[in-house]
Amino acid sequence: MDFDLNDEQRLLKESVDRLILDQYQFQQRKQYMAEPAGYSAAMWDRFAEQGLLGLPFPEAAGGFGGGPIETMIVAEAFGRGLVVEPYFATVVLGGGLLRRAADPAVLAALGPQIVAGKLKLAFAHIERHSRYDLANVSTSAKKDGSGYVLNGAKSVAMHGDSADKLLVTARMSGGQMDRGGIGLFIVDATAAGVARQGYPTQDGLRAAEVVLTNARAELLRDNALPAIEHAVDEAIAALCAEAVGAMQSMQDLTLEYLKTRKQFGRAIGSFQVLQHRSVDMLVALEGARSMAMFAAVMAAEENPIERRRAISAAKSQIGRSGKHIGQEAIQLHGGIGMTLEYSVGHYFKRMTMIDALYGDADHHLTALAGLGGLFGAAA
Amino acid sequence: MDFDLNDEQRLLKESVDRLILDQYQFQQRKQYMAEPAGYSAAMWDRFAEQGLLGLPFPEAAGGFGGGPIETMIVAEAFGRGLVVEPYFATVVLGGGLLRRAADPAVLAALGPQIVAGKLKLAFAHIERHSRYDLANVSTSAKKDGSGYVLNGAKSVAMHGDSADKLLVTARMSGGQMDRGGIGLFIVDATAAGVARQGYPTQDGLRAAEVVLTNARAELLRDNALPAIEHAVDEAIAALCAEAVGAMQSMQDLTLEYLKTRKQFGRAIGSFQVLQHRSVDMLVALEGARSMAMFAAVMAAEENPIERRRAISAAKSQIGRSGKHIGQEAIQLHGGIGMTLEYSVGHYFKRMTMIDALYGDADHHLTALAGLGGLFGAAA
Amino acid sequence: MDLNFTEEEIAFRDEVRAFFRSAIPDSIRAKVAEGEGLTRDDMIQSQRILNKYGYCTPNWPVAWGGKDWTPVQVYLYQDEMQLANVPSPIAFNVSMVGPVIAQFGSEEMKKRFLPATANADIFWCQGFSEPGSGSDLASLRTRAERKGDKYVVNGQKIWTTLAQYGEWIFCLVRTNTEAKQQEGISFLLIDMKTPGITVRPIITIDGGREVNEVFFDNVEVPVENLVGQENKGWDYAKFLLGNERTGIARVGNSKAKVARIKELAAIEQSGGRPLIQDPKFREKLAAIEIELKALEMTQLRVVADERKLEKGRQNPASSILKLKGSVIQQQLTELVMEVVGPYAMPYQREFDGRNEPVVGPEYATEAAPMYFNYRKVSIYGGSNEIQRNIIAKAILGL
Amino acid sequence: MDLNFTEEEIAFRDEVRAFFRSAIPDSIRAKVAEGEGLTRDDMIQSQRILNKYGYCTPNWPVAWGGKDWTPVQVYLYQDEMQLANVPSPIAFNVSMVGPVIAQFGSEEMKKRFLPATANADIFWCQGFSEPGSGSDLASLRTRAERKGDKYVVNGQKIWTTLAQYGEWIFCLVRTNTEAKQQEGISFLLIDMKTPGITVRPIITIDGGREVNEVFFDNVEVPVENLVGQENKGWDYAKFLLGNERTGIARVGNSKAKVARIKELAAIEQSGGRPLIQDPKFREKLAAIEIELKALEMTQLRVVADERKLEKGRQNPASSILKLKGSVIQQQLTELVMEVVGPYAMPYQREFDGRNEPVVGPEYATEAAPMYFNYRKVSIYGGSNEIQRNIIAKAILGL
């Protein structure tokens, strides 16, 4: 057992940390968000140059063969920078779905385009009443010649507005909530029958509503749910790491504030109550960091029960720690923490959205309880 | 709306408070517990003299016609005194079962004996796997001539060892968990076929295991569950008030300790962290007090849904407040709070047992949620 | 002890209930129910209706439009107003500056301001907080120097709610820099149109423009705008803040929110059934309902005690109401977030003034902004940390 | 980064696992599993087995029976010991006084005490706390006056765990009343048979006799029983308390307790089905399991970091382990209470030495006493309030 990064990982970490430090200060980020796409095209190219877009792809797909630890390193830094580019949508989740569900040939064809920054993806899955359930799919897929046509409406597809291709879940057979019969399809975002409405999300990222009306689609995999679940679990592990970056920033900002802000003639950090509450924030942060590492290690696990237990445990911890740290960070800042001009609220909002992505803390607690918990009765 | 006590209630409160202050100091209580029965026979007579044993009985049964408010006044004082006499078992719960379930003639016959301190009761209901469920009864009742014979085993019958008569639930028809078919019986505690094992409970009161082997019994009521539930709801309201008395004492003891105990050269009550934690104890206490009042008001409600909602809400609040206050009281005292020689731990233990009596905080939260909560969707 | 309302009290409740639900336009009440922001016109329209029928300023002296209601009646009035999703009258007018003027102002000042304040002919805002003085309000530094029959005001206020609507502002200013902090403060009424006043909005994390900075640059204020005596402003401010704390429990609002959550959870699905049928969701809601019921009962106890208090004295238990009330309000916003699930994510305030269709159910649009915005309720009006300090000292004697 | 154990580490784990489960009598391990008290003989028997096989004092210097294990091995050793419900060796011997003597004692003292301490030939107890000095340990007042080649000790210690078994006691005593508090303290080893020592039991709320008061009335102690230098005792105490804090997380114990709770909840019924099938109960347990997993991972991170720390230095993160570990242990005792429901109520320690049948299931008898008793774990070894003070200062720089 060894928590140290190897040399390559250390280099990766240094370069990503440097990138965020140099290029992703709060004011710079504001400028990126003001660009037409809602993020910086130049930054996207920069990611490509630094090899970040190819990180988790196998070499056969033009990538660098990185695993969950490498993704964790990048995600944590991006969490500190509150990165708005569609890295999660395209590389982590989109790329993961391709790796887990598509034929190697498809991956080999699309991978290099992603790596080069030429292809962006989005996962269009959520429906009006599906909430956090990956098996709840009513969008229909019908065979049509060599391909399929899809009909249905998808909600809150992260970065769906700037994506070139959409990865879409649609039902090929079975009832709306059956685990079997769900296909994963790929659709050109600009194809006939694909209507998109893009909008910002609460955390300053982007998403889209997608309406599919006889939209032509290519099937990546039928009975795709297990593969989708694995890709989503890996994506959740990345979200956990991103959340840790955001929490660390909130903790740092709060401590800095407590040390400098004066009330009643002394730094407010000298008040014992605020000291103890900062300590509780730290405890929540360290618990989250530990569980994000656990998630990274378990994300590649092939046994779906063991993997889901770990991922649900981690996501639940992250959600709770994040809410605690976020709310306390605002409270300890007082009014200034509520303002858009100050960064802590932006971390709080991103943290809140991360909780709502792919299942909140309580959703995953229920899931873990359903799977029998973490420590066996026969330990 | 009026929170003031009327003149009679004020007199009652003054006399009970005085009794506790004069006769129920911590060291006195220790002596009462050392008596053979585990409580003071003299104190029981004193209760009779002061009219406390007849408080909730109608005049026709030799009582004084008091209601839930009067019981609340007594119970809160008894909570402060940590009274060990079987008042709850005999007067509140036993008396309540007689009032709710027995014929007026039976009540008129037994009531005066209770009022005079000559008859003690206990409710023998709990079975090995019934937990907090009043409908879960497997002890059997079979008709036998003019009466019944009972067979079964009952656990943790509060003050069952000193009771003269036992009020016993037994099944006359239906399956183990059916609401229908449950009879309430009265059994002579010394009758043939009644075996009792008495023991102390964690809080210094007494209870008994009761094994019934063809024990002869008299039926008080068939299909008795609704009446039993009402009596238990009234008893829970009294427990809530008793708990408030115990919590108030823990709060008082803790504040006193914080003001006198010195560490690092100053009273520990001057540390801001301990101040804020005392405030959170107070908030928990006031919430509990409010809900105990709510329970007292609603205990007489005939609509079982409205009544159960209120009682479950109150018992849940009491359980949570009590755990919070008890744990904090010990923690803020440090080591001294852990010792048997000091009173705060005794309140903590009584509070813990009250939570386990007739459903703990989570049990009643589930019950309330099942009943749709407190505030209607059409408010 | 009888915790049921009397027949008279029930009759009163029915009367105000009927009034609130008929007299105030549904369109305004619907906005309150969903947590949408009210326009300035909404606020003024609603307040003028209340004022017309004598339901605007019950806590004021009877001579100035107040009511001789019992504490229970006042409670029922507030509770029913909130349950009906009627906007509370502008707090700065009715709960803050109005009572201060009525208590401490001259007869002339009362005549000049009170009727206009009650009828929202003046829209007031509050100039208390400053950048350097948050919880430590008495450290404020905005100066008012007496020059002849004027004060010249220089300094900056912050967190001034709705200053963009404000026609007048009541300010704490320092009139004596030599005295001890609390003793050099005065309470001044300032016309916002006076030259030298600049208002700069502060956008909050929910995207709302609710608070502002207000800058004073040699602003000349006639001395007759001083409330009460010079250098006694801190006393008036304490009187005002005490009034603020009772209302802040907002039990009626929270009860209305609980009811709304139950309605919405019957629409939203989870695992193929309405969310309201999910036992865990029900328990989470029930846990808050218990806290809310306890708060309501505690508030009633405080209300009942008011009869026994000297007029104008504050029961320190009102700090408990603020503390619990704020936490419950915040928890309910979290529960609304949970009800709408992924539909909390779209940020739709961007659409204001545009014509894009609503994403997801209409009621989801304010879920996240309200959650973000409500973090303020444990910060403003004396943060919950300050409330705990107050309780520790005033009630517990620590 | 590789969070899997290496093959060598796994082999080591399997070895200690097999050892613990075969070498220590099942009767002793069953008592630990259920939270029953161990007798003095149980403790000594178990420790001597560990010592015989070299598994008693891994943290000691190799020359004195320690092991040159990696931090991971030490962790696995502790974890497996706790998972197997093997009693930890007497902490006063192995974690406290042993390392202090090994680090600061003379060669002669080491020879005299260390082998006997490892083999439990001496049963040690700890004399630190005093009635007036709880969290403020340095304010202790027990005097040791040098008279010739003896110290004469007068004063009182409190909370002395298992003093009734103690053959020797290591004490902090004041040898200089002029110096600043921390600078006049010495670390003294005292034979409990010395005249003038009185032990008085303190019964705790669970009915247990675990702690005691120890009185010293002109107790004469040879000067060679002084550890290290006079007036340097505070440094040795800090060294000792640091060692105490890592072990106190007790992750292995808590994992064993979780497993046991699952077994018991499969036996107990709720609503006509095994309690373990109740979704809410499962979630409550799962919530603690998540916290426990996070604690385990955090502990592993601290363990891994140890390699980089100067030998004997303490990672301040160990205060986090103490904080979380104590809360989790306490929560698990609450869950056991919930599992047994009404059967938590009978107080059966009264039966000790009598022959009455057990009320309810045997495993229920210790549920409430353990819940009561475990309130101590957030008090002793530096209360959780003190831990937060330490973290605020040492890690957060506040």
CSV table of N, CA and C in Angstrom, one decimal, chain C residues 304-351:
chain,number,residue,atom,x,y,z
C,304,ALA,N,-47.6,34.3,24.5
C,304,ALA,CA,-48.5,34.3,25.7
C,304,ALA,C,-47.8,35.1,26.8
C,305,ASP,N,-46.4,34.9,26.9
C,305,ASP,CA,-45.7,35.6,27.9
C,305,ASP,C,-45.6,37.1,27.7
C,306,GLU,N,-45.9,37.6,26.5
C,306,GLU,CA,-45.7,39.0,26.2
C,306,GLU,C,-46.6,39.8,27.1
C,307,ARG,N,-47.8,39.3,27.4
C,307,ARG,CA,-48.7,40.0,28.3
C,307,ARG,C,-48.1,40.4,29.6
C,308,LYS,N,-47.2,39.6,30.0
C,308,LYS,CA,-46.6,39.8,31.4
C,308,LYS,C,-45.4,40.7,31.3
C,309,LEU,N,-44.9,41.0,30.1
C,309,LEU,CA,-43.7,41.8,30.0
C,309,LEU,C,-44.1,43.3,29.9
C,310,GLU,N,-43.2,44.1,30.4
C,310,GLU,CA,-43.3,45.5,30.2
C,310,GLU,C,-43.4,45.8,28.7
C,311,LYS,N,-44.3,46.7,28.4
C,311,LYS,CA,-44.4,47.0,27.0
C,311,LYS,C,-43.1,47.4,26.3
C,312,GLY,N,-42.8,46.8,25.2
C,312,GLY,CA,-41.6,47.2,24.5
C,312,GLY,C,-40.4,46.4,24.9
C,313,ARG,N,-40.5,45.6,26.0
C,313,ARG,CA,-39.4,44.8,26.4
C,313,ARG,C,-39.4,43.5,25.6
C,314,GLN,N,-38.2,43.0,25.4
C,314,GLN,CA,-38.1,41.8,24.5
C,314,GLN,C,-37.8,40.6,25.4
C,315,ASN,N,-38.5,39.5,25.1
C,315,ASN,CA,-38.2,38.3,25.7
C,315,ASN,C,-37.0,37.7,25.1
C,316,PRO,N,-35.9,37.4,25.9
C,316,PRO,CA,-34.7,36.9,25.3
C,316,PRO,C,-35.0,35.6,24.5
C,317,ALA,N,-36.1,34.9,24.8
C,317,ALA,CA,-36.4,33.7,24.1
C,317,ALA,C,-36.6,33.9,22.6
C,318,SER,N,-36.8,35.2,22.3
C,318,SER,CA,-37.0,35.5,20.8
C,318,SER,C,-35.7,35.1,20.0
C,319,SER,N,-34.6,35.1,20.7
C,319,SER,CA,-33.3,34.7,20.0
C,319,SER,C,-33.4,33.2,19.7
C,320,ILE,N,-34.1,32.5,20.5
C,320,ILE,CA,-34.3,31.0,20.2
C,320,ILE,C,-35.1,30.9,18.9
C,321,LEU,N,-36.2,31.7,18.8
C,321,LEU,CA,-37.0,31.7,17.7
C,321,LEU,C,-36.3,32.0,16.4
C,322,LYS,N,-35.4,33.0,16.5
C,322,LYS,CA,-34.6,33.4,15.3
C,322,LYS,C,-33.7,32.2,14.9
C,323,LEU,N,-33.1,31.6,15.9
C,323,LEU,CA,-32.1,30.5,15.7
C,323,LEU,C,-32.8,29.4,15.0
C,324,LYS,N,-33.8,28.8,15.6
C,324,LYS,CA,-34.5,27.7,15.1
C,324,LYS,C,-35.3,28.0,13.8
C,325,GLY,N,-35.9,29.2,13.8
C,325,GLY,CA,-36.7,29.6,12.6
C,325,GLY,C,-35.8,29.6,11.3
C,326,SER,N,-34.6,30.2,11.5
C,326,SER,CA,-33.7,30.3,10.3
C,326,SER,C,-33.3,28.9,9.8
C,327,VAL,N,-32.9,28.0,10.8
C,327,VAL,CA,-32.5,26.7,10.4
C,327,VAL,C,-33.6,25.9,9.6
C,328,ILE,N,-34.8,26.0,10.2
C,328,ILE,CA,-35.9,25.3,9.5
C,328,ILE,C,-36.2,25.9,8.1
C,329,GLN,N,-36.2,27.2,8.0
C,329,GLN,CA,-36.4,27.8,6.7
C,329,GLN,C,-35.3,27.3,5.7
C,330,GLN,N,-34.1,27.2,6.2
C,330,GLN,CA,-33.0,26.7,5.3
C,330,GLN,C,-33.2,25.2,4.9
C,331,GLN,N,-33.6,24.4,5.9
C,331,GLN,CA,-33.8,23.0,5.6
C,331,GLN,C,-34.9,22.8,4.6
C,332,LEU,N,-35.9,23.6,4.7
C,332,LEU,CA,-37.0,23.5,3.7
C,332,LEU,C,-36.5,23.8,2.3
C,333,THR,N,-35.6,24.8,2.2
C,333,THR,CA,-35.1,25.1,0.8
C,333,THR,C,-34.3,23.9,0.3
C,334,GLU,N,-33.6,23.2,1.2
C,334,GLU,CA,-32.9,22.0,0.8
C,334,GLU,C,-33.8,20.9,0.3
C,335,LEU,N,-35.0,20.8,1.0
C,335,LEU,CA,-35.9,19.8,0.7
C,335,LEU,C,-36.6,20.1,-0.7
C,336,VAL,N,-36.8,21.3,-1.0
C,336,VAL,CA,-37.3,21.7,-2.3
C,336,VAL,C,-36.3,21.3,-3.4
C,337,MET,N,-35.1,21.5,-3.1
C,337,MET,CA,-34.0,21.1,-4.1
C,337,MET,C,-34.1,19.6,-4.3
C,338,GLU,N,-34.3,18.8,-3.2
C,338,GLU,CA,-34.4,17.4,-3.4
C,338,GLU,C,-35.7,17.0,-4.2
C,339,VAL,N,-36.7,17.7,-4.0
C,339,VAL,CA,-38.0,17.4,-4.7
C,339,VAL,C,-37.8,17.5,-6.2
C,340,VAL,N,-37.1,18.5,-6.6
C,340,VAL,CA,-37.0,18.7,-8.1
C,340,VAL,C,-35.8,18.0,-8.7
C,341,GLY,N,-34.9,17.5,-7.8
C,341,GLY,CA,-33.8,16.6,-8.3
C,341,GLY,C,-33.0,17.4,-9.4
C,342,PRO,N,-32.7,16.7,-10.5
C,342,PRO,CA,-31.9,17.3,-11.5
C,342,PRO,C,-32.4,18.6,-12.1
C,343,TYR,N,-33.7,18.9,-11.9
C,343,TYR,CA,-34.2,20.2,-12.4
C,343,TYR,C,-33.8,21.4,-11.6
C,344,ALA,N,-33.1,21.1,-10.5
C,344,ALA,CA,-32.5,22.2,-9.8
C,344,ALA,C,-31.4,22.9,-10.5
C,345,MET,N,-30.9,22.2,-11.5
C,345,MET,CA,-29.6,22.6,-12.1
C,345,MET,C,-29.7,23.7,-13.1
C,346,PRO,N,-30.7,23.8,-14.0
C,346,PRO,CA,-30.7,24.9,-14.9
C,346,PRO,C,-30.8,26.3,-14.2
C,347,TYR,N,-30.0,27.2,-14.7
C,347,TYR,CA,-30.1,28.6,-14.1
C,347,TYR,C,-30.9,29.4,-15.1
C,348,GLN,N,-32.1,29.7,-14.7
C,348,GLN,CA,-33.1,30.3,-15.6
C,348,GLN,C,-33.3,31.8,-15.4
C,349,ARG,N,-32.6,32.4,-14.4
C,349,ARG,CA,-32.8,33.8,-14.3
C,349,ARG,C,-32.1,34.5,-15.5
C,350,GLU,N,-31.2,33.8,-16.1
C,350,GLU,CA,-30.6,34.3,-17.4
C,350,GLU,C,-31.7,34.6,-18.4
C,351,PHE,N,-32.8,33.9,-18.3
C,351,PHE,CA,-33.9,34.1,-19.3
C,351,PHE,C,-34.7,35.4,-19.1
